[in-house]
Short mmCIF file of C-alpha atoms and ligand atoms in Angstrom, two decimals:
data_model
loop_
_atom_site.label_atom_id
_atom_site.label_comp_id
_atom_site.label_asym_id
_atom_site.label_seq_id
_atom_site.Cartn_x
_atom_site.Cartn_y
_atom_site.Cartn_z
CA UNK A 50 -71.49 83.00 -118.47
CA UNK A 51 -73.42 85.28 -120.98
CA UNK A 52 -71.16 87.29 -123.59
CA UNK A 53 -72.41 90.87 -123.14
CA UNK A 54 -70.79 92.13 -126.34
CA UNK A 55 -72.17 89.49 -128.48
CA UNK A 56 -75.66 90.24 -127.12
CA UNK A 57 -75.17 93.80 -127.76
CA UNK A 58 -74.03 93.01 -131.43
CA UNK A 59 -77.08 90.95 -131.92
CA UNK A 60 -79.28 93.93 -130.59
CA UNK A 61 -77.54 96.20 -133.17
CA UNK A 62 -78.27 93.67 -136.30
CA UNK A 63 -81.93 93.85 -135.10
CA UNK A 64 -81.88 97.71 -135.31
CA UNK A 65 -82.94 97.40 -131.53
CA UNK A 66 -79.84 99.19 -130.13
CA UNK A 67 -80.61 102.06 -128.11
CA UNK A 68 -78.15 104.98 -127.57
CA UNK A 69 -78.38 108.37 -126.16
CA UNK A 70 -78.01 111.91 -127.70
CA UNK A 71 -76.64 114.82 -125.43
CA UNK A 72 -78.96 117.96 -125.42
CA UNK A 73 -76.59 120.85 -124.97
CA UNK A 74 -79.35 123.70 -124.38
CA UNK A 75 -83.10 124.06 -124.61
CA UNK A 76 -84.83 127.37 -125.61
CA UNK A 77 -88.51 126.60 -125.67
CA UNK A 78 -89.05 123.95 -128.12
CA UNK A 79 -85.80 124.52 -129.75
CA UNK A 80 -83.00 122.11 -128.65
CA UNK A 81 -79.48 121.62 -129.63
CA UNK A 82 -78.65 118.04 -129.66
CA UNK A 83 -74.81 116.91 -130.18
CA UNK A 84 -74.29 120.28 -131.89
CA UNK A 85 -77.51 120.38 -133.93
CA UNK A 86 -80.24 122.71 -133.44
CA UNK A 87 -83.62 120.94 -133.97
CA UNK A 88 -87.37 121.66 -133.29
CA UNK A 89 -88.43 119.27 -130.40
CA UNK A 90 -91.48 117.13 -131.15
CA UNK A 91 -90.32 114.31 -128.83
CA UNK A 92 -90.86 115.80 -125.38
CA UNK A 93 -93.71 115.09 -122.94
CA UNK A 94 -93.56 118.94 -121.79
CA UNK A 95 -97.13 119.12 -123.48
CA UNK A 96 -97.63 122.64 -122.10
CA UNK A 97 -94.30 124.12 -122.15
CA UNK A 98 -94.32 124.40 -118.43
CA UNK A 99 -90.58 123.24 -117.96
CA UNK A 100 -89.70 126.45 -119.49
CA UNK A 101 -92.14 128.66 -118.02
CA UNK A 102 -90.78 132.00 -115.98
CA UNK A 103 -93.02 131.59 -112.91
CA UNK A 104 -91.96 127.95 -112.50
CA UNK A 105 -88.37 128.53 -112.99
CA UNK A 106 -88.67 131.50 -110.50
CA UNK A 107 -90.45 129.43 -107.83
CA UNK A 108 -87.68 126.63 -108.19
CA UNK A 109 -84.95 129.48 -107.49
CA UNK A 110 -87.06 130.62 -104.53
CA UNK A 111 -87.24 127.13 -103.19
CA UNK A 112 -83.61 126.87 -103.50
CA UNK A 113 -83.07 129.87 -101.41
CA UNK A 114 -85.40 128.85 -98.80
CA UNK A 115 -84.76 125.16 -98.46
CA UNK A 116 -81.20 124.65 -100.19
CA UNK A 117 -80.56 122.18 -102.99
CA UNK A 118 -81.73 118.85 -101.41
CA UNK A 119 -84.25 117.45 -99.29
CA UNK A 120 -81.70 115.45 -97.14
CA UNK A 121 -83.91 112.60 -96.14
CA UNK A 122 -86.81 110.48 -96.92
CA UNK A 123 -90.52 111.88 -96.19
CA UNK A 124 -90.73 109.56 -93.08
CA UNK A 125 -87.52 110.89 -91.57
CA UNK A 126 -86.93 114.65 -92.01
CA UNK A 127 -87.17 115.06 -95.77
CA UNK A 128 -90.94 116.16 -95.77
CA UNK A 129 -90.92 119.95 -96.32
CA UNK A 130 -93.85 122.38 -96.03
CA UNK A 131 -93.44 122.86 -99.73
CA UNK A 132 -94.17 118.85 -100.27
CA UNK A 133 -97.09 119.13 -97.70
CA UNK A 134 -98.65 122.08 -99.36
CA UNK A 135 -98.28 120.55 -102.97
CA UNK A 136 -100.06 117.43 -102.00
CA UNK A 137 -102.81 119.45 -100.57
CA UNK A 138 -103.12 121.28 -103.96
CA UNK A 139 -103.00 118.10 -106.09
CA UNK A 140 -105.69 116.66 -103.75
CA UNK A 141 -107.78 119.62 -104.59
CA UNK A 142 -107.16 119.71 -108.04
CA UNK A 143 -107.82 116.00 -108.92
CA UNK A 144 -110.96 116.19 -106.64
CA UNK A 145 -109.60 113.59 -104.28
CA UNK A 146 -109.46 113.58 -100.45
CA UNK A 147 -105.65 113.12 -100.25
CA UNK A 148 -102.48 112.94 -102.23
CA UNK A 149 -99.29 111.46 -101.72
CA UNK A 150 -95.87 112.50 -103.78
CA UNK A 151 -93.41 110.12 -105.02
CA UNK A 152 -90.02 110.98 -106.71
CA UNK A 153 -90.82 109.33 -109.94
CA UNK A 154 -93.81 107.80 -111.79
CA UNK A 155 -91.92 104.48 -111.94
CA UNK A 156 -91.44 104.27 -108.33
CA UNK A 157 -95.17 105.41 -107.39
CA UNK A 158 -96.49 102.54 -109.72
CA UNK A 159 -94.12 99.69 -108.25
CA UNK A 160 -94.87 101.05 -104.68
CA UNK A 161 -98.60 101.49 -105.06
CA UNK A 162 -99.45 98.22 -106.78
CA UNK A 163 -97.27 96.29 -104.40
CA UNK A 164 -98.79 98.02 -101.41
CA UNK A 165 -102.24 96.94 -102.45
CA UNK A 166 -101.88 93.26 -103.78
CA UNK A 167 -99.80 90.40 -102.92
CA UNK A 168 -99.38 86.67 -103.18
CA UNK A 169 -102.84 84.90 -103.85
CA UNK A 170 -104.32 88.40 -105.14
CA UNK A 171 -105.08 89.17 -108.87
CA UNK A 172 -103.67 92.07 -111.19
CA UNK A 173 -105.54 92.55 -114.45
CA UNK A 174 -103.46 94.96 -116.69
CA UNK A 175 -104.21 96.30 -120.42
CA UNK A 176 -101.43 94.85 -122.76
CA UNK A 177 -100.42 98.12 -123.70
CA UNK A 178 -99.65 99.75 -120.16
CA UNK A 179 -96.64 101.34 -119.39
CA UNK A 180 -93.50 99.15 -118.36
CA UNK A 181 -93.72 100.68 -114.73
CA UNK A 182 -97.19 99.31 -114.39
CA UNK A 183 -96.28 95.91 -115.62
CA UNK A 184 -93.31 95.82 -113.24
CA UNK A 185 -95.36 96.82 -110.26
CA UNK A 186 -97.78 93.87 -111.01
CA UNK A 187 -94.60 91.42 -111.09
CA UNK A 188 -93.07 92.61 -107.98
CA UNK A 189 -96.28 92.55 -106.11
CA UNK A 190 -96.04 88.84 -105.99
CA UNK A 191 -100.06 88.76 -107.17
CA UNK A 192 -100.94 86.71 -110.33
CA UNK A 193 -100.73 89.20 -113.22
CA UNK A 194 -103.09 88.71 -116.07
CA UNK A 195 -103.04 91.06 -119.19
CA UNK A 196 -105.89 91.67 -121.54
CA UNK A 197 -105.97 92.83 -124.95
CA UNK A 198 -105.77 96.68 -125.50
CA UNK A 199 -108.80 98.01 -124.10
CA UNK A 200 -110.85 94.90 -124.53
CA UNK A 201 -113.77 95.02 -121.69
CA UNK A 202 -115.20 91.78 -122.78
CA UNK A 203 -111.95 89.76 -122.46
CA UNK A 204 -111.24 91.46 -119.05
CA UNK A 205 -114.61 90.49 -117.84
CA UNK A 206 -114.20 87.10 -118.64
CA UNK A 207 -110.89 86.97 -116.74
CA UNK A 208 -112.16 88.69 -113.64
CA UNK A 209 -115.24 86.32 -113.84
CA UNK A 210 -112.87 83.17 -113.71
CA UNK A 211 -110.63 84.61 -111.11
CA UNK A 212 -110.87 83.10 -107.61
CA UNK A 213 -108.83 85.76 -105.97
CA UNK A 214 -110.45 87.81 -103.33
CA UNK A 215 -108.51 90.90 -103.88
CA UNK A 216 -108.52 91.99 -107.71
CA UNK A 217 -107.07 95.22 -109.12
CA UNK A 218 -107.52 96.41 -112.54
CA UNK A 219 -104.54 98.58 -113.80
CA UNK A 220 -104.77 100.80 -116.81
CA UNK A 221 -103.06 103.76 -118.46
CA UNK A 222 -105.67 106.61 -118.63
CA UNK A 223 -103.93 107.78 -121.93
CA UNK A 224 -101.71 104.96 -123.35
CA UNK A 225 -98.17 106.43 -123.69
CA UNK A 226 -97.46 104.95 -127.14
CA UNK A 227 -100.85 105.21 -128.93
CA UNK A 228 -102.28 108.35 -127.36
CA UNK A 229 -105.83 106.96 -127.22
CA UNK A 230 -107.91 107.23 -123.85
CA UNK A 231 -108.65 104.12 -121.89
CA UNK A 232 -112.60 103.14 -121.83
CA UNK A 233 -113.00 104.55 -118.11
CA UNK A 234 -116.79 104.35 -117.88
CA UNK A 235 -116.71 100.70 -119.04
CA UNK A 236 -113.71 99.86 -116.78
CA UNK A 237 -115.56 101.13 -113.93
CA UNK A 238 -118.95 99.16 -114.55
CA UNK A 239 -116.45 95.97 -114.51
CA UNK A 240 -115.04 96.70 -111.32
CA UNK A 241 -118.36 96.97 -109.70
CA UNK A 242 -119.88 93.78 -111.50
CA UNK A 243 -116.73 92.10 -110.26
CA UNK A 244 -115.97 93.61 -107.07
CA UNK A 245 -112.51 94.83 -108.18
CA UNK A 246 -110.61 98.04 -107.42
CA UNK A 247 -109.38 100.00 -110.27
CA UNK A 248 -106.10 102.03 -110.72
CA UNK A 249 -105.63 104.96 -113.50
CA UNK A 250 -102.21 105.85 -114.65
CA UNK A 251 -102.53 109.42 -115.92
CA UNK A 252 -99.15 110.23 -116.90
CA UNK A 253 -100.35 111.71 -120.20
CA UNK A 254 -103.82 113.06 -119.31
CA UNK A 255 -102.83 115.19 -116.22
CA UNK A 256 -102.58 118.63 -117.27
CA UNK A 257 -104.20 117.98 -120.78
CA UNK A 258 -107.55 116.65 -120.19
CA UNK A 259 -110.41 117.59 -118.08
CA UNK A 260 -111.56 120.58 -116.60
CA UNK A 261 -108.54 122.49 -115.18
CA UNK A 262 -106.49 119.88 -116.61
CA UNK A 263 -107.42 117.67 -113.64
CA UNK A 264 -106.87 114.64 -116.12
CA UNK A 265 -108.90 111.76 -117.72
CA UNK A 266 -110.75 110.59 -114.52
CA UNK A 267 -112.06 114.15 -114.23
CA UNK A 268 -112.63 114.30 -118.02
CA UNK A 269 -115.12 111.60 -117.32
CA UNK A 270 -116.10 112.77 -113.86
CA UNK A 271 -115.35 109.34 -112.32
CA UNK A 272 -113.43 110.44 -109.08
CA UNK A 273 -116.02 108.70 -106.94
CA UNK A 274 -115.57 105.58 -109.04
CA UNK A 275 -111.98 105.19 -109.40
CA UNK A 276 -110.39 104.84 -106.21
CA UNK A 277 -106.75 104.95 -107.27
CA UNK A 278 -105.56 107.85 -109.42
CA UNK A 279 -101.74 108.34 -110.36
CA UNK A 280 -100.07 110.98 -112.48
CA UNK A 281 -96.65 112.23 -113.16
CA UNK A 282 -95.43 115.65 -112.76
CA UNK A 283 -92.45 115.38 -115.25
CA UNK A 284 -94.74 115.64 -118.38
CA UNK A 285 -97.48 118.19 -118.66
CA UNK A 286 -96.41 119.53 -115.21
CA UNK A 287 -93.10 120.28 -116.71
CA UNK A 288 -90.81 119.21 -113.55
CA UNK A 289 -90.52 116.15 -112.12
CA UNK A 290 -92.01 113.42 -109.60
CA UNK A 291 -95.27 112.00 -109.57
CA UNK A 292 -98.38 111.33 -107.05
CA UNK A 293 -101.27 109.14 -105.95
CA UNK A 294 -104.48 110.50 -105.14
CA UNK A 295 -107.49 108.74 -103.49
CA UNK A 296 -108.94 108.21 -100.02
CA UNK A 297 -107.63 108.88 -96.54
CA UNK A 298 -107.21 105.14 -96.03
CA UNK A 299 -105.55 104.68 -99.43
CA UNK A 300 -102.84 107.31 -98.73
CA UNK A 301 -102.14 106.22 -95.17
CA UNK A 302 -101.86 102.61 -96.30
CA UNK A 303 -99.13 103.84 -99.02
CA UNK A 304 -97.12 105.66 -96.21
CA UNK A 305 -97.09 102.69 -94.21
CA UNK A 306 -96.58 99.98 -96.98
CA UNK A 307 -95.31 101.50 -100.29
CA UNK A 308 -91.58 100.48 -100.13
CA UNK A 309 -90.53 102.75 -102.96
CA UNK A 310 -92.00 105.73 -100.79
CA UNK A 311 -90.61 104.72 -97.61
CA UNK A 312 -86.94 103.82 -98.45
CA UNK A 313 -85.98 106.71 -100.77
CA UNK A 314 -84.88 110.39 -100.52
CA UNK A 315 -87.98 113.04 -100.92
CA UNK A 316 -87.73 115.30 -103.98
CA UNK A 317 -85.79 118.50 -103.37
CA UNK A 318 -88.34 121.00 -101.50
CA UNK A 319 -87.50 123.42 -104.69
CA UNK A 320 -88.90 120.99 -107.25
CA UNK A 321 -92.39 121.00 -104.92
CA UNK A 322 -92.36 124.79 -105.10
CA UNK A 323 -91.74 124.62 -108.88
CA UNK A 324 -94.61 122.20 -109.04
CA UNK A 325 -96.89 124.66 -107.15
CA UNK A 326 -96.36 127.48 -109.66
CA UNK A 327 -96.75 124.98 -112.52
CA UNK A 328 -100.12 123.80 -110.95
CA UNK A 329 -101.35 127.09 -110.69
CA UNK A 330 -100.79 127.67 -114.44
CA UNK A 331 -102.36 124.39 -115.43
CA UNK A 332 -105.65 125.31 -113.45
CA UNK A 333 -105.72 128.95 -114.54
CA UNK A 334 -104.25 129.16 -118.02
CA UNK A 335 -106.80 127.36 -119.92
CA UNK A 336 -105.59 128.96 -123.06
CA UNK A 337 -102.64 126.94 -122.98
CA UNK A 338 -104.60 123.71 -123.01
CA UNK A 339 -106.85 125.11 -125.89
CA UNK A 340 -103.51 125.99 -127.83
CA UNK A 341 -102.58 122.31 -127.52
CA UNK A 342 -105.94 120.93 -128.45
CA UNK A 343 -105.92 123.20 -131.53
CA UNK A 344 -102.32 122.08 -132.93
CA UNK A 345 -103.76 118.35 -132.39
CA UNK A 346 -106.46 118.97 -134.88
CA UNK A 347 -104.29 120.86 -137.34
CA UNK A 348 -101.46 118.11 -137.18
CA UNK A 349 -104.02 115.48 -137.55
CA UNK A 350 -105.83 117.09 -140.43
CA UNK A 351 -102.69 117.70 -142.28
CA UNK A 352 -100.81 114.20 -141.67
CA UNK A 353 -104.36 112.47 -143.02
CA UNK A 354 -104.02 114.70 -145.91
CA UNK A 355 -100.61 113.53 -146.53
CA UNK A 356 -101.99 109.83 -146.25
CA UNK A 357 -99.99 109.20 -143.12
CA UNK A 358 -101.10 106.48 -140.98
CA UNK A 359 -102.49 108.28 -137.74
CA UNK A 360 -103.82 106.21 -134.57
CA UNK A 361 -107.04 106.99 -132.95
CA UNK A 362 -105.58 109.62 -130.61
CA UNK A 363 -107.35 112.78 -129.28
CA UNK A 364 -104.39 113.55 -127.19
CA UNK A 365 -100.75 115.47 -127.52
CA UNK A 366 -99.33 112.21 -128.56
CA UNK A 367 -99.65 111.55 -132.17
CA UNK A 368 -97.99 108.32 -133.33
CA UNK A 369 -97.40 107.45 -137.11
CA UNK A 370 -97.14 103.82 -137.57
CA UNK A 371 -94.46 102.93 -139.97
CA UNK A 372 -94.28 99.30 -139.13
CA UNK A 373 -90.59 97.91 -139.70
CA UNK A 374 -87.97 99.07 -137.31
CA UNK A 375 -85.14 99.83 -139.83
CA UNK A 376 -87.75 102.23 -141.90
CA UNK A 377 -88.94 103.90 -138.85
CA UNK A 378 -85.25 104.48 -137.66
CA UNK A 379 -84.33 105.76 -141.17
CA UNK A 380 -87.18 108.04 -141.06
CA UNK A 381 -86.42 109.50 -137.79
CA UNK A 382 -82.75 109.95 -138.92
CA UNK A 383 -83.76 111.89 -141.86
CA UNK A 384 -86.23 114.17 -139.82
CA UNK A 385 -83.32 114.75 -137.61
CA UNK A 386 -81.27 116.01 -140.55
CA UNK A 387 -84.40 118.23 -141.78
CA UNK A 388 -84.21 119.97 -138.28
CA UNK A 389 -86.66 117.77 -136.22
CA UNK A 390 -86.35 115.61 -132.98
CA UNK A 391 -88.99 112.83 -133.67
CA UNK A 392 -88.22 109.45 -131.99
CA UNK A 393 -88.59 106.07 -133.68
CA UNK A 394 -90.18 103.88 -131.04
CA UNK A 395 -89.52 100.15 -131.66
CA UNK A 396 -90.41 96.82 -129.95
CA UNK A 397 -90.18 95.81 -127.18
CA UNK A 398 -91.68 99.20 -126.23
CA UNK A 399 -94.52 98.53 -128.80
CA UNK A 400 -95.90 95.44 -130.27
CA UNK A 401 -93.74 93.78 -132.99
CA UNK A 402 -94.29 95.18 -136.38
CA UNK A 403 -95.78 98.33 -135.15
CA UNK A 404 -92.46 100.42 -135.04
CA UNK A 405 -93.64 104.16 -135.16
CA UNK A 406 -92.57 107.69 -135.15
CA UNK A 407 -93.92 109.11 -131.89
CA UNK A 408 -94.55 112.66 -132.36
CA UNK A 409 -95.69 114.64 -129.33
CA UNK A 410 -97.33 118.21 -129.45
CA UNK A 411 -96.68 120.89 -127.32
CA UNK A 412 -98.82 124.09 -126.58
CA UNK A 413 -95.19 126.02 -127.08
CA UNK A 414 -95.03 124.84 -130.78
CA UNK A 415 -96.39 127.33 -133.46
CA UNK A 416 -98.65 126.46 -136.13
CA UNK A 417 -95.49 127.10 -138.51
CA UNK A 418 -93.42 124.94 -136.99
CA UNK A 419 -96.10 121.95 -137.11
CA UNK A 420 -96.61 122.93 -140.89
CA UNK A 421 -92.73 122.44 -141.45
CA UNK A 422 -92.94 119.35 -139.70
CA UNK A 423 -95.65 117.78 -142.00
CA UNK A 424 -93.53 118.98 -145.05
CA UNK A 425 -90.51 117.11 -143.71
CA UNK A 426 -92.64 114.07 -143.00
CA UNK A 427 -93.89 114.14 -146.76
CA UNK A 428 -90.41 114.48 -147.88
CA UNK A 429 -89.12 111.64 -145.55
CA UNK A 430 -91.53 109.09 -146.20
CA UNK A 431 -89.99 106.37 -148.19
CA UNK A 432 -93.33 105.58 -149.95
CA UNK A 433 -95.57 108.44 -148.96
CA UNK A 434 -98.61 107.89 -151.00
CA UNK A 435 -98.52 104.21 -151.25
CA UNK A 436 -101.52 102.39 -150.12
CA UNK A 437 -103.82 105.65 -149.28
CA UNK A 438 -106.25 104.84 -152.11
CA UNK A 439 -107.22 101.40 -150.60
C1 LIG B 761 -93.68 108.45 -118.09
C2 LIG B 761 -94.39 107.19 -117.35
C3 LIG B 761 -94.31 106.87 -116.26
C4 LIG B 761 -93.29 107.13 -115.43
O1 LIG B 761 -93.02 108.18 -114.83
P1 LIG B 761 -91.60 108.90 -114.36
O2 LIG B 761 -92.15 109.84 -113.70
O3 LIG B 761 -90.92 109.32 -115.71
O4 LIG B 761 -90.90 107.94 -113.85
C5 LIG B 761 -95.45 105.99 -115.56
N1 LIG B 761 -96.47 105.82 -116.43
C6 LIG B 761 -96.68 106.33 -117.67
C7 LIG B 761 -97.88 105.83 -118.22
C8 LIG B 761 -95.82 106.98 -118.12
O5 LIG B 761 -95.98 107.39 -119.46
#
């Protein structure tokens, strides 16, 4: 039998041990963690909607109308009017005929992939796809093939060689640890050439990219060509949950076959009401999105001025590559002492040797807060200017 304590000790030695910190209060981007007040640069609340008074008020109204919980799965008695209206509004915003709510993004990905492919079929996934997409591919029973990050040529070779009749290509729309956007137009071409279906997980693009924040597929205006669009509602939308958008036939298939949809309790209806308020703001308050994009530009120019190693990211996710796990951890600790929550992301979440600080920006930050973070980054870097003249 495996010795759990010895395994844990080994993780600690590798600087791979993960532990949680307790958040006591949240006031915009200022949070209190284990008694320390810090500015949060680790949240996925890219538009600050989790704290928006309209969203909070809608949730409170929802609780008054429906109570605290849904009481059952969607196919039993858990599917409220609030859920139903939210689905219609999500379909309209994203430009698809229908949308289906899931309780989490993780569950949406497991349920969708395994409803669409199974034994004898093939799934093709970008090597940097989110863990839930990889797990969905694995539990589906289809043959899972991973291609190098955004490498269309390699993907096409794999598609060419595949003998499966059913081929599903799955990609993040915006890569969660790198912040870059998937080459969706090229992926669409690959699906047409090889008679495959494309699924995009837009957890980090929805609300941030595209007209009215409709996401990365809308950004490229490819709704007709991307049949399966998935996004989460706990990030830019600021609440919780996820959805899949697509054709009538796709959504009905998921209702019949997605096990993580069928066998789980529906989100509380009040959560759906909060999300309806949040969608309204996403659609109408373009200034909020513009502020975020201005922050992204400001941060990138400041960081590159300091010689920090940025990635090719036009989104709210702005990682700084450190390389070695222990150094990344040390920097994250120093930043925390300086008053900033910035997480260090280590393998296996990211490839070996690419440990990084994952900085995320929000429309709720001020320019001054970003400037102070840049100053702290400069002070915390063990070798701030090394290698920049190469
Ligand atoms: C966060 C995330 C998920 C999981 O969504 P949850 O609603 O948090 O379960 C799925 N895919 C990607 C790309 C994500 O970043």
